[in-house]
């Protein structure tokens, strides 16, 4: 089976500032990989580059052996990759159900389990599993911050990705919702969705990810399973300037 994601030599600079420096990564189908790194290390830039939201200066992005480098965001979605943003922008006047409906991107490349549901069923399934049925008819503006994060992840899943990339899905979210999010993501992973997740919360990473990669100033400096190997990796500890990566939150 080809790798679900294969990145080679990704480079990106903003002016003289090199933000991605020869980044390479391969993910096997079904993997859940945590993408870590201090603030400003290039995590969001990397997700923007692979999902078509930002042109890269160099490197290749492949999904399932298909070269998707330089494709527009909607073409990347059609190839099977969807993503959320660090700061979700949700059309506030649409109802929660309509926001979810709008995520439709039937593309024939969905994971088998998701594909077995028809479009309306998938919306109802997502509402149910993200615990949003009671607010489905309300405008998205009525949602709490945590519910908006849940809705943004649900909407990305509505695109039936094979690979879901999440940018800090639980930042600013109540611990209870964070816990729910872990359960939901595990369930979709069992249904065949691979996950690449930017996250700072160690408990979240420990409970969800089987493997972590760490960016520091645009370079990948570690690739190991959490938590022990990560916490004792000298390059990772140095990247976080000696701040503890053990006690709850990873320092930013
Ligand atoms: P992270 O998500 O790891 O916190 P980012 O990828 O957002 O980091 O940013 C990496 C670096 O690139 C930061 O120094 C940031 O200021 C810079 N950067 C990101 N986007 C832009 C942009 N559009 N123009 C100029 N600099 C940018
Ligand atoms: Mg970021």
Coordinates of C-alpha atoms and ligand atoms in Angstrom, one line a residue:
X1 CA 0.0 0.0 0.0
X2 CA 1.4 3.5 -0.9
X3 CA 2.1 6.0 1.9
X4 CA -1.0 8.1 2.7
X5 CA 1.3 11.1 2.7
X6 CA 4.8 11.6 1.5
X7 CA 6.6 14.9 1.8
X8 CA 10.0 15.5 0.5
X9 CA 12.3 18.6 0.7
X10 CA 9.6 21.1 1.6
X11 CA 11.0 24.6 1.6
X12 CA 9.3 27.9 2.3
X13 CA 10.7 31.4 3.0
X14 CA 9.0 34.6 3.8
X15 CA 11.5 37.2 2.6
X16 CA 14.8 36.2 4.1
X17 CA 13.1 34.2 6.8
X18 CA 13.3 30.5 6.1
X19 CA 10.2 28.9 7.7
X20 CA 10.4 25.4 6.2
X21 CA 13.8 23.9 5.6
X22 CA 13.9 20.6 3.7
X23 CA 11.0 19.1 5.6
X24 CA 10.3 15.4 4.8
X25 CA 7.7 13.1 6.3
X26 CA 6.0 9.9 5.3
X27 CA 2.8 8.6 6.9
X28 CA 1.4 5.1 6.5
X29 CA -2.4 4.7 6.0
X30 CA -4.2 4.7 9.4
X31 CA -1.4 6.5 11.3
X32 CA -2.1 9.2 13.8
X33 CA 0.8 11.6 13.9
X34 CA 1.3 14.5 16.2
X35 CA 3.0 17.6 14.7
X36 CA 4.7 19.5 17.5
X37 CA 7.1 22.4 17.9
X38 CA 7.4 25.7 19.6
X39 CA 5.4 28.7 18.5
X40 CA 6.7 30.0 15.2
X41 CA 8.4 26.7 14.3
X42 CA 6.5 26.4 11.0
X43 CA 3.7 24.0 11.8
X44 CA 0.8 26.0 10.4
X45 CA 2.9 26.9 7.4
X46 CA 3.6 23.2 6.8
X47 CA -0.2 22.4 6.8
X48 CA -0.9 25.4 4.6
X49 CA 1.7 24.2 2.1
X50 CA 0.5 20.7 1.9
X51 CA -3.2 21.6 1.7
X52 CA -2.8 24.0 -1.2
X53 CA -3.4 27.2 0.8
X54 CA 0.2 28.5 0.4
X55 CA 2.6 28.0 -2.5
X56 CA 5.8 26.2 -1.5
X57 CA 9.2 27.3 -2.7
X58 CA 10.2 23.7 -3.3
X59 CA 9.5 20.1 -2.5
X60 CA 6.9 17.5 -3.3
X61 CA 3.6 16.5 -1.7
X62 CA 2.2 13.1 -2.5
X63 CA -0.9 11.4 -1.3
X64 CA -1.3 7.7 -2.1
X65 CA 1.4 8.0 -4.6
X66 CA -0.3 10.9 -6.4
X67 CA 1.6 14.1 -6.8
X68 CA -0.6 16.9 -5.4
X69 CA 2.2 19.5 -5.2
X70 CA 0.8 23.0 -6.1
X71 CA -2.8 21.9 -6.4
X72 CA -5.5 24.3 -5.4
X73 CA -7.2 23.6 -2.0
X74 CA -10.4 22.1 -3.6
X75 CA -8.2 19.8 -5.7
X76 CA -6.4 18.7 -2.6
X77 CA -9.7 18.0 -0.9
X78 CA -10.7 15.9 -4.0
X79 CA -7.5 14.0 -3.6
X80 CA -8.6 13.0 -0.1
X81 CA -7.0 15.6 2.2
X82 CA -9.0 18.0 4.3
X83 CA -7.9 20.3 7.1
X84 CA -9.0 22.7 9.9
X85 CA -7.5 26.0 10.7
X86 CA -5.9 27.2 13.9
X87 CA -8.5 30.0 14.1
X88 CA -11.7 28.4 12.5
X89 CA -13.8 30.9 10.6
X90 CA -17.3 29.6 10.6
X91 CA -20.1 31.5 8.7
X92 CA -21.9 32.6 11.8
X93 CA -25.4 33.2 10.3
X94 CA -25.7 29.8 8.9
X95 CA -27.3 27.1 11.0
X96 CA -25.0 24.4 12.3
X97 CA -26.6 21.8 10.1
X98 CA -26.1 24.1 7.0
X99 CA -22.5 24.7 7.8
X100 CA -22.0 20.9 7.9
X101 CA -23.9 20.4 4.7
X102 CA -21.7 23.0 3.0
X103 CA -18.7 20.8 3.7
X104 CA -19.8 18.4 1.0
X105 CA -17.2 17.2 -1.4
X106 CA -18.2 13.8 -2.6
X107 CA -15.0 12.7 -4.3
X108 CA -15.0 9.0 -4.6
X109 CA -11.8 8.7 -2.6
X110 CA -13.4 8.6 0.8
X111 CA -12.5 5.9 3.3
X112 CA -14.8 2.9 2.8
X113 CA -16.6 3.4 6.1
X114 CA -17.5 7.0 5.4
X115 CA -18.4 6.2 1.8
X116 CA -21.0 3.7 3.0
X117 CA -23.1 6.4 4.4
X118 CA -25.2 8.6 2.1
X119 CA -24.7 12.4 2.3
X120 CA -27.5 13.2 4.6
X121 CA -26.7 10.3 6.9
X122 CA -23.2 11.5 7.2
X123 CA -24.3 14.9 8.3
X124 CA -26.6 13.4 10.9
X125 CA -23.9 11.0 12.0
X126 CA -21.5 13.8 12.4
X127 CA -24.0 15.9 14.3
X128 CA -24.6 13.0 16.6
X129 CA -21.0 12.0 17.1
X130 CA -19.9 15.6 17.7
X131 CA -22.8 16.0 20.2
X132 CA -24.3 18.8 18.2
X133 CA -27.9 17.6 17.4
X134 CA -29.5 19.9 20.0
X135 CA -28.0 23.0 18.3
X136 CA -28.3 21.8 14.7
X137 CA -31.0 24.4 13.9
X138 CA -29.3 27.3 15.6
X139 CA -27.0 29.8 14.0
X140 CA -23.4 28.9 14.3
X141 CA -22.9 32.2 16.2
X142 CA -24.8 30.6 19.1
X143 CA -22.1 27.9 19.7
X144 CA -19.5 28.0 22.4
X145 CA -15.8 28.2 21.5
X146 CA -15.5 24.5 22.1
X147 CA -18.5 23.7 20.0
X148 CA -17.1 25.8 17.2
X149 CA -13.9 23.8 17.3
X150 CA -16.0 20.6 17.2
X151 CA -18.0 21.9 14.2
X152 CA -14.9 22.8 12.3
X153 CA -13.5 19.3 12.7
X154 CA -16.9 17.8 11.8
X155 CA -17.1 20.0 8.7
X156 CA -13.6 18.8 7.6
X157 CA -14.7 15.2 8.1
X158 CA -17.8 15.9 6.0
X159 CA -15.4 16.3 3.1
X160 CA -14.7 12.5 3.6
X161 CA -11.0 12.7 3.8
X162 CA -8.6 9.9 3.9
X163 CA -6.2 12.2 5.7
X164 CA -7.4 14.8 8.1
X165 CA -5.0 17.6 9.2
X166 CA -5.9 19.5 12.3
X167 CA -4.3 22.7 13.4
X168 CA -4.6 23.0 17.2
X169 CA -8.1 21.5 17.4
X170 CA -8.4 21.8 21.1
X171 CA -6.7 25.1 21.8
X172 CA -8.8 27.1 24.3
X173 CA -11.2 24.2 24.6
X174 CA -12.6 22.9 27.9
X175 CA -10.8 19.7 29.1
X176 CA -14.1 17.8 28.9
X177 CA -14.6 18.7 25.2
X178 CA -10.9 17.9 24.6
X179 CA -11.5 14.4 26.0
X180 CA -14.6 14.0 23.8
X181 CA -12.6 15.1 20.8
X182 CA -10.0 12.4 21.4
X183 CA -12.7 9.7 21.5
X184 CA -14.3 11.1 18.3
X185 CA -11.1 11.2 16.4
X186 CA -10.1 7.7 17.5
X187 CA -13.5 6.5 16.2
X188 CA -12.9 8.1 12.8
X189 CA -9.4 6.8 12.7
X190 CA -10.9 3.3 13.1
X191 CA -13.1 4.0 10.1
X192 CA -10.0 4.6 8.0
X193 CA -9.2 8.3 8.4
X194 CA -5.5 9.0 9.0
X195 CA -4.7 12.0 11.2
X196 CA -1.9 14.7 11.3
X197 CA -2.5 16.8 14.3
X198 CA -0.8 20.0 15.5
X199 CA -1.3 20.1 19.2
X200 CA 0.4 21.4 22.4
X201 CA -1.5 19.4 25.0
X202 CA 0.6 16.4 26.1
X203 CA -2.3 14.5 27.5
X204 CA -4.1 14.8 24.2
X205 CA -1.0 13.7 22.3
X206 CA -0.3 10.9 24.7
X207 CA -3.9 9.6 24.4
X208 CA -4.3 10.0 20.6
X209 CA -1.0 9.9 18.7
X210 CA 1.1 6.8 18.1
X211 CA 3.9 8.9 16.7
X212 CA 5.2 12.4 16.9
X213 CA 7.3 14.6 14.7
X214 CA 8.8 17.8 16.0
X215 CA 9.6 21.0 14.0
X216 CA 12.1 23.5 15.3
X217 CA 12.8 26.6 13.2
X218 CA 11.5 24.9 10.1
X219 CA 13.5 21.7 10.5
X220 CA 12.1 18.3 11.6
X221 CA 14.2 17.4 14.6
X222 CA 12.5 14.3 16.0
X223 CA 10.3 11.5 14.9
X224 CA 9.3 9.1 17.7
X225 CA 6.5 7.7 19.7
X226 CA 5.2 9.7 22.7
X227 CA 5.6 10.3 25.5
X228 CA 8.8 9.0 27.0
X229 CA 11.0 9.1 23.9
X230 CA 9.7 12.5 23.1
X231 CA 10.3 13.9 26.6
X232 CA 13.8 12.5 26.8
X233 CA 14.9 13.5 23.3
X234 CA 17.7 16.1 23.8
X235 CA 16.9 18.0 20.6
X236 CA 13.2 18.3 21.6
X237 CA 14.1 19.5 25.1
X238 CA 16.5 22.0 23.7
X239 CA 13.9 23.2 21.1
X240 CA 11.6 24.0 24.0
X241 CA 14.5 25.8 25.8
X242 CA 14.6 23.3 28.6
X243 CA 11.0 23.8 29.5
X244 CA 9.3 20.7 30.6
X245 CA 7.4 18.8 28.0
X246 CA 6.2 16.4 30.7
X247 CA 3.8 18.4 32.8
X248 CA 0.7 18.8 30.8
X249 CA 1.2 21.5 28.2
X250 CA 4.2 21.5 25.9
X251 CA 5.8 25.0 26.2
X252 CA 5.1 27.2 23.3
Ligands
LIG1 P1 3.6 27.7 14.1 O1 2.3 27.3 13.5 O2 4.5 26.6 14.3 O3 3.4 28.5 15.4 P2 3.8 29.4 11.7 O4 3.9 28.3 10.6 O5 2.5 30.0 11.9 O6 4.3 28.7 13.1 O7 4.8 30.5 11.4 C1 6.2 30.2 11.2 C2 7.0 31.5 11.0 O8 6.6 32.0 9.8 C3 6.7 32.6 12.1 O9 7.9 33.3 12.3 C4 5.7 33.4 11.4 O10 5.8 34.7 11.9 C5 6.1 33.4 9.9 N1 5.0 33.5 9.0 C6 3.9 32.7 8.9 N2 3.1 33.2 7.9 C7 3.7 34.3 7.4 C8 3.3 35.2 6.3 N3 2.2 35.0 5.6 N4 4.2 36.2 6.1 C9 5.3 36.3 6.8 N5 5.7 35.5 7.8 C10 4.9 34.5 8.1
LIG2 MG1 0.3 27.5 14.1

